[in-house]
Coordinates of C-alpha atoms in Angstrom, one line a residue:
Chain A
M1 CA 141.7 220.5 172.0
R2 CA 139.9 223.6 173.3
L3 CA 136.7 224.1 171.5
A4 CA 133.6 226.2 172.1
F5 CA 130.2 225.9 170.6
V6 CA 128.3 229.1 170.0
G7 CA 125.3 230.1 168.0
K8 CA 121.8 231.5 168.2
G9 CA 119.5 230.1 170.9
G10 CA 117.9 226.8 170.0
A11 CA 120.3 226.0 167.2
G12 CA 121.3 222.7 168.9
K13 CA 124.5 223.7 170.6
S14 CA 124.0 221.7 173.8
A15 CA 122.8 218.6 172.1
I16 CA 125.8 218.7 169.7
A17 CA 128.3 219.7 172.4
G18 CA 127.1 216.9 174.8
T19 CA 127.4 214.3 172.1
F20 CA 130.7 215.7 171.0
A21 CA 132.2 215.5 174.5
R22 CA 130.9 211.9 175.1
T23 CA 132.4 210.8 171.7
I24 CA 135.8 212.1 172.5
A25 CA 135.7 210.6 176.0
R26 CA 134.9 207.2 174.4
Q27 CA 138.1 207.4 172.4
G28 CA 139.9 207.5 175.7
D29 CA 140.7 211.2 175.9
K30 CA 140.2 213.2 179.0
V31 CA 137.3 215.7 178.5
L32 CA 136.2 218.6 180.5
A33 CA 132.8 219.8 179.4
I34 CA 131.9 223.3 180.5
D35 CA 128.7 225.1 180.6
S36 CA 128.5 228.9 181.1
D37 CA 124.8 229.1 180.6
P38 CA 122.8 230.0 183.7
L39 CA 119.9 227.9 182.4
P40 CA 120.3 224.1 182.4
G41 CA 121.2 222.5 179.1
L42 CA 124.5 220.8 178.6
A43 CA 124.1 218.5 181.7
F44 CA 121.1 216.9 180.2
S45 CA 122.8 216.3 176.8
L46 CA 125.7 214.7 178.5
G47 CA 123.5 212.3 180.4
L48 CA 123.5 213.9 183.8
A49 CA 119.9 213.5 184.9
I50 CA 119.9 216.3 187.4
D51 CA 122.8 218.6 187.9
H52 CA 123.5 218.6 191.6
S53 CA 126.9 220.2 191.3
P54 CA 127.3 223.0 193.8
P55 CA 128.5 226.4 192.3
I56 CA 132.1 227.3 192.8
P57 CA 132.4 229.0 196.2
D58 CA 132.5 232.7 196.4
D59 CA 136.0 232.8 198.0
A60 CA 137.5 231.4 194.9
V61 CA 137.9 235.0 193.8
I62 CA 139.3 237.8 195.8
E63 CA 139.0 241.5 195.5
R64 CA 141.9 243.9 195.1
K65 CA 142.9 245.6 198.4
E66 CA 142.8 249.3 198.7
G67 CA 146.1 250.8 197.4
E68 CA 147.0 247.7 195.3
E69 CA 147.4 247.8 191.5
G70 CA 145.8 245.6 188.9
P71 CA 142.3 244.4 188.1
R72 CA 139.6 244.6 190.8
W73 CA 139.0 240.8 190.9
R74 CA 141.3 237.9 190.5
L75 CA 141.5 234.2 191.2
N76 CA 142.3 233.4 194.8
P77 CA 146.0 232.4 194.7
D78 CA 145.2 229.4 196.8
V79 CA 143.1 228.0 194.0
D80 CA 145.0 225.8 191.6
P81 CA 143.1 225.5 188.3
F82 CA 143.8 221.8 188.0
E83 CA 142.7 221.1 191.5
A84 CA 139.7 223.3 191.1
V85 CA 138.5 221.3 188.1
D86 CA 138.9 218.1 190.1
K87 CA 137.2 219.5 193.1
W88 CA 134.3 221.4 191.6
S89 CA 133.4 219.4 188.5
V90 CA 131.2 216.3 188.6
E91 CA 131.5 213.1 186.7
A92 CA 129.2 212.4 183.7
P93 CA 128.9 209.1 181.7
D94 CA 132.0 207.9 179.8
G95 CA 134.2 209.7 182.3
V96 CA 133.5 213.2 181.0
R97 CA 134.0 215.8 183.8
F98 CA 131.4 218.5 183.8
L99 CA 131.9 222.0 185.3
Q100 CA 129.4 224.8 185.3
F101 CA 129.2 228.1 187.0
G102 CA 126.0 227.6 188.8
K103 CA 122.4 227.7 187.9
I104 CA 119.9 230.5 188.7
M105 CA 118.0 229.3 191.8
G106 CA 117.2 232.6 193.4
D107 CA 118.7 236.0 192.8
P108 CA 121.0 235.8 189.8
R109 CA 123.4 238.3 191.4
D110 CA 124.3 235.6 194.0
L111 CA 126.1 233.8 191.2
W112 CA 128.4 236.4 189.8
R113 CA 131.5 235.6 192.0
S114 CA 131.1 232.0 191.2
Q115 CA 130.9 232.9 187.5
M116 CA 134.0 235.0 187.6
A117 CA 135.9 232.2 189.4
F118 CA 134.7 229.8 186.7
R119 CA 136.0 232.1 184.0
F120 CA 139.4 232.6 185.7
I121 CA 139.8 228.8 186.3
I122 CA 139.2 227.9 182.6
N123 CA 141.4 230.7 181.3
K124 CA 144.3 229.6 183.5
L125 CA 143.9 225.9 182.9
P126 CA 147.2 225.0 181.2
A127 CA 146.9 223.2 177.9
G128 CA 147.6 219.5 177.7
R129 CA 145.8 217.6 180.4
W130 CA 142.3 218.3 179.4
N131 CA 140.3 218.5 176.1
V132 CA 137.9 221.3 176.9
V133 CA 134.5 221.4 175.2
G134 CA 132.4 224.5 176.0
D135 CA 128.8 225.3 175.5
L136 CA 128.1 229.1 175.5
P137 CA 124.6 230.5 176.0
G138 CA 122.8 231.4 172.8
G139 CA 123.4 234.8 171.1
T140 CA 126.3 237.1 171.1
R141 CA 126.6 238.5 174.6
Q142 CA 129.0 236.0 176.3
A143 CA 130.7 235.3 173.0
F144 CA 131.7 239.0 172.6
T145 CA 132.5 239.7 176.3
G146 CA 135.4 237.3 176.8
W147 CA 133.7 234.0 177.7
G148 CA 135.2 232.2 174.8
T149 CA 138.8 233.5 175.0
W150 CA 140.0 230.1 176.4
A151 CA 139.1 228.4 173.2
N152 CA 141.4 227.8 170.2
T153 CA 138.5 226.7 168.0
I154 CA 135.0 228.1 167.7
L155 CA 132.2 226.1 166.1
I156 CA 129.2 228.2 165.3
V157 CA 126.1 226.1 165.2
V158 CA 123.7 227.4 162.5
E159 CA 120.4 226.2 161.4
P160 CA 118.9 227.1 158.0
T161 CA 116.9 230.2 159.1
A162 CA 117.5 233.8 158.4
K163 CA 117.9 234.7 162.1
S164 CA 120.4 231.9 162.7
L165 CA 122.4 233.0 159.7
L166 CA 122.4 236.6 160.9
S167 CA 123.7 235.4 164.3
G168 CA 126.3 233.3 162.6
R169 CA 127.6 236.2 160.6
R170 CA 127.9 238.3 163.7
L171 CA 129.6 235.5 165.7
A172 CA 132.2 235.1 162.9
R173 CA 133.8 238.2 164.4
M174 CA 135.1 235.9 167.3
A175 CA 138.0 234.9 165.0
D176 CA 139.7 238.2 165.5
L177 CA 138.6 239.4 169.0
D178 CA 141.9 238.5 170.5
P179 CA 144.5 239.4 167.8
E180 CA 147.3 237.7 169.8
N181 CA 145.4 234.4 169.8
P182 CA 143.4 234.3 166.6
K183 CA 140.9 231.5 166.6
K184 CA 139.8 229.0 164.0
V185 CA 136.1 229.6 163.4
M186 CA 134.0 227.1 161.5
V187 CA 130.3 226.3 161.1
V188 CA 128.4 223.2 162.1
A189 CA 125.1 223.2 160.1
S190 CA 122.3 222.0 162.3
K191 CA 118.7 220.8 161.6
V192 CA 119.5 220.3 158.0
R193 CA 116.4 219.1 156.2
E194 CA 116.6 219.9 152.5
E195 CA 119.1 219.8 149.7
G196 CA 120.6 223.3 149.5
D197 CA 120.5 223.9 153.3
V198 CA 124.2 223.5 153.8
E199 CA 125.0 225.7 150.8
M200 CA 122.6 228.3 152.2
I201 CA 124.4 228.2 155.5
A202 CA 127.9 228.4 153.9
K203 CA 126.8 231.3 151.7
G204 CA 124.9 233.1 154.5
T205 CA 127.7 233.0 157.0
G206 CA 130.7 233.2 154.6
L207 CA 132.4 230.4 156.6
E208 CA 133.5 226.9 156.1
V209 CA 130.8 224.3 157.0
I210 CA 132.8 221.5 158.7
A211 CA 129.8 219.2 159.4
A212 CA 126.1 218.9 158.7
V213 CA 123.9 217.6 161.4
P214 CA 120.5 216.6 159.9
W215 CA 117.1 217.3 161.4
D216 CA 116.4 214.2 163.5
E217 CA 113.2 213.2 165.3
E218 CA 115.1 210.9 167.5
L219 CA 117.3 213.7 168.7
A220 CA 114.2 215.8 169.3
E221 CA 112.8 213.0 171.3
A222 CA 115.9 212.7 173.4
E223 CA 115.6 216.4 174.2
R224 CA 112.0 216.0 175.1
R225 CA 112.9 213.2 177.5
Q226 CA 115.8 215.1 179.0
L227 CA 118.2 212.3 177.9
A228 CA 121.6 212.4 176.3
P229 CA 121.2 211.8 172.5
I230 CA 124.1 209.4 172.5
D231 CA 122.3 207.2 175.1
F232 CA 118.8 207.5 173.8
A233 CA 119.5 207.0 170.1
P234 CA 123.2 206.1 169.6
D235 CA 122.7 205.3 166.0
C236 CA 120.5 208.1 164.9
P237 CA 121.7 210.3 162.0
A238 CA 122.4 213.3 164.1
V239 CA 124.6 211.5 166.6
L240 CA 126.4 209.8 163.7
A241 CA 127.0 213.2 162.2
V242 CA 128.6 214.5 165.4
E243 CA 130.8 211.4 165.5
S244 CA 132.0 212.2 162.0
L245 CA 132.6 215.8 163.1
V246 CA 134.9 214.5 165.8
E247 CA 136.8 212.3 163.2
R248 CA 137.1 215.2 160.8
L249 CA 138.5 217.6 163.4
S250 CA 141.1 215.0 164.5
E251 CA 142.1 214.4 160.9
E252 CA 142.5 218.2 160.5
K253 CA 144.4 218.3 163.7
V254 CA 142.2 221.0 165.1
S255 CA 143.5 222.3 168.4
Chain B
M1 CA 98.9 247.3 176.3
K2 CA 102.6 246.8 177.3
L3 CA 103.7 243.2 176.7
A4 CA 107.1 241.5 177.0
V5 CA 107.9 238.1 175.6
V6 CA 110.6 236.1 177.4
G7 CA 111.9 232.5 177.4
K8 CA 114.8 230.2 176.6
G9 CA 116.8 230.8 173.4
G10 CA 115.3 229.2 170.3
S11 CA 111.9 228.7 171.9
G12 CA 110.2 231.1 169.6
K13 CA 110.2 234.5 171.4
T14 CA 111.0 236.6 168.4
T15 CA 108.5 234.8 166.1
T16 CA 105.8 235.0 168.7
S17 CA 106.4 238.7 169.3
S18 CA 106.4 239.6 165.7
V19 CA 103.1 237.8 165.0
I20 CA 101.5 239.5 168.0
A21 CA 102.7 242.9 166.9
R22 CA 101.5 242.4 163.3
T23 CA 98.1 241.0 164.4
L24 CA 97.5 243.9 166.8
A25 CA 98.5 246.3 164.0
R26 CA 96.1 244.7 161.6
S27 CA 93.3 245.2 164.1
G28 CA 94.0 248.9 163.9
R29 CA 96.1 249.5 166.9
A30 CA 99.3 251.6 166.9
V31 CA 102.1 249.2 167.7
V32 CA 105.7 249.7 168.6
A33 CA 107.8 246.6 168.6
L34 CA 111.0 246.9 170.8
D35 CA 113.9 244.5 170.2
C36 CA 115.5 244.2 173.6
D37 CA 117.7 241.2 172.6
S38 CA 121.5 241.5 172.8
N39 CA 121.5 239.7 169.5
P40 CA 118.7 241.7 167.8
N41 CA 116.8 240.0 165.0
L42 CA 113.1 240.9 165.5
G43 CA 113.3 242.9 162.2
I44 CA 113.7 239.6 160.3
S45 CA 110.5 238.1 161.8
L46 CA 108.5 241.3 161.4
G47 CA 109.4 241.4 157.8
V48 CA 111.6 244.5 157.5
G49 CA 114.5 242.3 156.2
D50 CA 118.0 241.7 157.4
E51 CA 119.6 244.8 155.9
E52 CA 117.2 247.2 157.6
T53 CA 117.6 245.2 160.8
E54 CA 121.4 245.6 160.6
R55 CA 121.0 249.3 159.9
L56 CA 119.0 249.8 163.1
V57 CA 121.5 247.8 165.0
S58 CA 124.4 249.9 163.7
M59 CA 122.4 253.1 164.6
R60 CA 122.1 251.7 168.2
Q61 CA 125.8 250.8 168.1
A62 CA 126.7 254.3 167.0
L63 CA 125.1 255.7 170.1
D64 CA 127.6 253.8 172.3
E65 CA 130.5 254.9 170.2
G66 CA 129.4 258.5 170.7
E67 CA 128.7 259.1 167.0
E68 CA 125.0 259.4 167.6
E69 CA 123.0 261.7 170.0
H70 CA 120.9 260.1 172.7
A71 CA 117.2 260.6 172.3
N72 CA 115.8 262.5 175.2
N73 CA 112.2 261.5 174.8
W74 CA 110.1 258.6 173.5
D75 CA 109.1 260.2 170.2
T76 CA 112.6 261.0 169.3
L77 CA 113.8 257.5 170.3
I78 CA 111.1 255.9 168.2
S79 CA 111.7 258.1 165.2
R80 CA 115.6 258.0 165.3
Y81 CA 116.1 254.3 166.2
G82 CA 113.0 253.0 164.5
S83 CA 111.8 251.8 161.2
D84 CA 108.4 251.2 159.7
G85 CA 107.5 247.6 159.1
P86 CA 104.7 245.9 157.4
D87 CA 101.1 246.6 158.7
G88 CA 102.5 249.9 160.1
V89 CA 104.3 248.3 163.0
R90 CA 107.1 250.6 164.2
L91 CA 110.2 248.6 165.1
A92 CA 112.9 250.1 167.3
V93 CA 116.2 248.3 168.4
V94 CA 116.7 249.1 172.0
S95 CA 119.6 246.9 173.1
R96 CA 123.0 246.8 171.6
I97 CA 125.3 243.9 170.6
D98 CA 127.9 243.8 173.3
N99 CA 131.1 245.4 172.0
P100 CA 133.8 242.8 171.6
E101 CA 136.5 243.3 174.1
P102 CA 139.5 245.0 172.6
G103 CA 142.5 242.6 172.2

């Protein structure tokens, strides 16, 4: 399974993605959770208290030499994507491996080689060994500039607000960005509070809603305390909804 | 006054900006609200509606596609890429949605 969570900022992507990754891992499957957001998020929802992982080193990408053909930057041929994942990811609870492209500590420009390497590694990671669960930053920028091309399935997290619906409608275009590898795009309704919310989200996005995660004070409290929802409140309605989402996707044999 | 609102996604930037803009306008100031988000939705919070928000976004998009002329001064920019919102706030969409990469 290669699945990316996208959506407007604050919709609940990280909390859902972290819980999703942990749930798959508990079933005994190998999971690589990836975070391409330069602000922290997914690590907390996975249960990594502080993310100490060093960014991928700059020499993981090399620049085209003068006179050579092809793109200006590429993955260093000495870097094997499988080994790279083993080497530069860190272990999260339940055996989830976590890889991120570096967090902004000083000048964000210091990160860009590491970010490029991250993107090459994920794109070149052959199918089979890893289930990949990705958390993209909020909004449309990364989603529309190639940061989700590795995924087969896109889950748009949408809450019942006009702004979130608008983002959801825009993000629906991810289905056809890469005509050779069309993606399955579905919606996860988030922060559902009232009867009619799910219908509003289905109508407002024009997409299939595959799961509804309810508004949940315990989930909010986990976020406040910087804890993984699945550790802090394993039986809360939001966590149970993510677990049924995992079940539903495996029934539908989503790739 | 020139004021920018920043923060993590979903923390309430757009809502806060729109209330500040409307409140200033109600106190009699001339207010221009600039949407600098790569996923622009300030129009919804200001109250111009999602259709008008999308119209402004497509105007901005047309600029990149060469179908629209660049504005060479502030007044032209505000009139061409802007729209009048409630309380007389003038909204302009400044940033574009990143163009999806071609196949």
